[in-house]
Amino acid sequence: MDVCVKKIMTKDYLTKSNLPASDFVINPYVGCPHACKYCYASFMKRFTKHVESWGSFVDIKECKNDINVSKVKGKSVFLSSVTDCYNPFEEQYKVTRGILEGVISRRFYSI
Ligand code: SF4
């Protein structure tokens, strides 16, 4: 299946989360090329302008701003709640890698 791939700008990789297990989420991509039949994240399509079906588009997020460390200090951050952060496009675009390198270099994580 062909996948529509676009780059989009975002102001912040962080999004406030209503999920019980996390304060914030980071989704490096919008959409997901796997098109799993059981996907719980397909509702995300309505927040995009895509006409393609879920599983047929991936937006590559770009962000010029660093993650705001003070905003997430002591908070939980869920990486990839509505996409696969290691989908096949990660090999080329390395969005997830860039985010994780930023996190590591700024040492604001705890395990
Ligand atoms: S977000 Fe997860 S469940 Fe949904 S299509 Fe991608 S890999 Fe499958």
Coordinates of C-alpha atoms and ligand atoms in Angstrom, one line a residue:
M1 CA 0.0 0.0 0.0
D2 CA 1.2 3.5 -0.9
V3 CA 1.7 5.8 2.1
C4 CA 1.3 9.6 1.8
V5 CA 4.3 11.1 3.6
K6 CA 4.5 14.8 4.5
K7 CA 6.6 17.0 6.8
I8 CA 4.7 19.1 9.2
M9 CA 5.9 21.7 11.7
T10 CA 4.9 21.5 15.4
K11 CA 5.5 24.1 18.1
D12 CA 6.2 21.5 20.7
Y13 CA 6.7 17.7 20.6
L14 CA 5.0 17.6 24.1
T15 CA 1.3 17.4 24.4
K16 CA -0.6 17.5 27.7
S17 CA -2.2 14.1 28.2
N18 CA -5.5 12.9 29.7
L19 CA -4.2 9.4 29.9
P20 CA -4.2 8.0 33.4
A21 CA -0.7 6.8 33.2
S22 CA 1.0 9.9 31.9
D23 CA 1.1 13.6 32.2
F24 CA 2.4 14.3 28.7
V25 CA 2.7 12.4 25.5
I26 CA 5.2 12.7 22.6
N27 CA 4.2 11.4 19.2
P28 CA 7.0 11.9 16.8
Y29 CA 4.7 11.1 13.8
V30 CA 1.1 11.7 13.0
G31 CA -0.5 8.6 11.5
C32 CA 1.0 5.2 11.2
P33 CA 1.8 3.1 8.2
H34 CA 1.0 -0.2 9.8
A35 CA -2.8 0.0 9.4
C36 CA -3.4 -2.6 12.1
K37 CA -7.0 -3.7 12.0
Y38 CA -7.3 -3.4 15.7
C39 CA -5.7 0.0 15.9
Y40 CA -7.0 2.1 18.9
A41 CA -5.5 5.2 17.4
S42 CA -7.4 5.5 14.2
F43 CA -9.6 8.2 15.7
M44 CA -6.6 10.5 15.3
K45 CA -7.4 10.9 11.6
R46 CA -10.2 13.4 12.4
F47 CA -7.6 15.8 13.8
T48 CA -5.7 15.8 10.5
K49 CA -6.6 17.1 7.1
H50 CA -5.9 13.7 5.5
V51 CA -8.4 12.2 3.2
E52 CA -6.4 8.9 3.1
S53 CA -7.5 6.1 5.3
W54 CA -5.8 5.5 8.6
G55 CA -2.6 3.5 7.8
S56 CA -2.1 5.3 4.5
F57 CA -0.5 8.5 5.7
V58 CA 2.4 9.6 8.0
D59 CA 3.3 13.1 8.9
I60 CA 6.9 13.6 9.9
K61 CA 6.9 16.1 12.7
E62 CA 9.6 18.8 12.8
C63 CA 10.0 21.2 15.7
K64 CA 12.5 24.0 16.1
N65 CA 12.0 24.2 19.9
D66 CA 13.7 22.1 22.5
I67 CA 11.4 20.3 24.9
N68 CA 10.7 22.5 27.9
V69 CA 12.5 20.8 30.7
S70 CA 10.8 22.7 33.5
K71 CA 7.4 21.7 32.1
V72 CA 8.1 18.0 32.5
K73 CA 10.2 17.9 35.6
G74 CA 8.8 15.3 37.9
K75 CA 6.1 14.4 35.4
S76 CA 5.6 11.2 33.3
V77 CA 5.9 11.3 29.5
F78 CA 4.5 8.6 27.3
L79 CA 6.4 8.2 24.1
S80 CA 4.3 7.2 21.1
S81 CA 0.7 6.8 22.3
V82 CA -0.9 7.0 18.9
T83 CA 1.7 6.0 16.4
D84 CA 4.6 3.7 16.1
C85 CA 7.7 5.8 16.9
Y86 CA 9.8 3.1 15.2
N87 CA 7.8 2.8 12.0
P88 CA 9.8 2.3 8.8
F89 CA 10.0 6.0 8.2
E90 CA 12.1 6.4 11.3
E91 CA 15.1 4.9 9.4
Q92 CA 15.1 7.9 7.1
Y93 CA 13.7 10.8 9.2
K94 CA 15.0 9.8 12.7
V95 CA 12.5 12.0 14.5
T96 CA 12.3 9.6 17.5
R97 CA 16.0 9.4 17.6
G98 CA 16.4 13.2 17.6
I99 CA 13.9 13.5 20.5
L100 CA 15.6 10.8 22.6
E101 CA 19.0 12.4 21.9
G102 CA 17.7 15.7 23.1
V103 CA 16.3 14.1 26.2
I104 CA 19.5 12.3 27.0
S105 CA 21.7 15.3 26.4
R106 CA 19.6 17.4 28.7
R107 CA 19.4 14.8 31.4
F108 CA 15.9 15.5 32.5
Y109 CA 14.7 11.9 32.7
S110 CA 14.5 9.4 35.5
I111 CA 14.0 5.7 35.3
Ligands
SF4_1 S1 -0.6 3.0 16.1 FE1 -0.1 0.9 16.8 S2 -1.9 -0.2 16.5 FE2 -2.2 1.7 15.3 S3 -1.6 1.1 13.3 FE3 0.2 1.9 14.3 S4 1.3 0.1 15.1 FE4 -0.8 -0.5 14.6

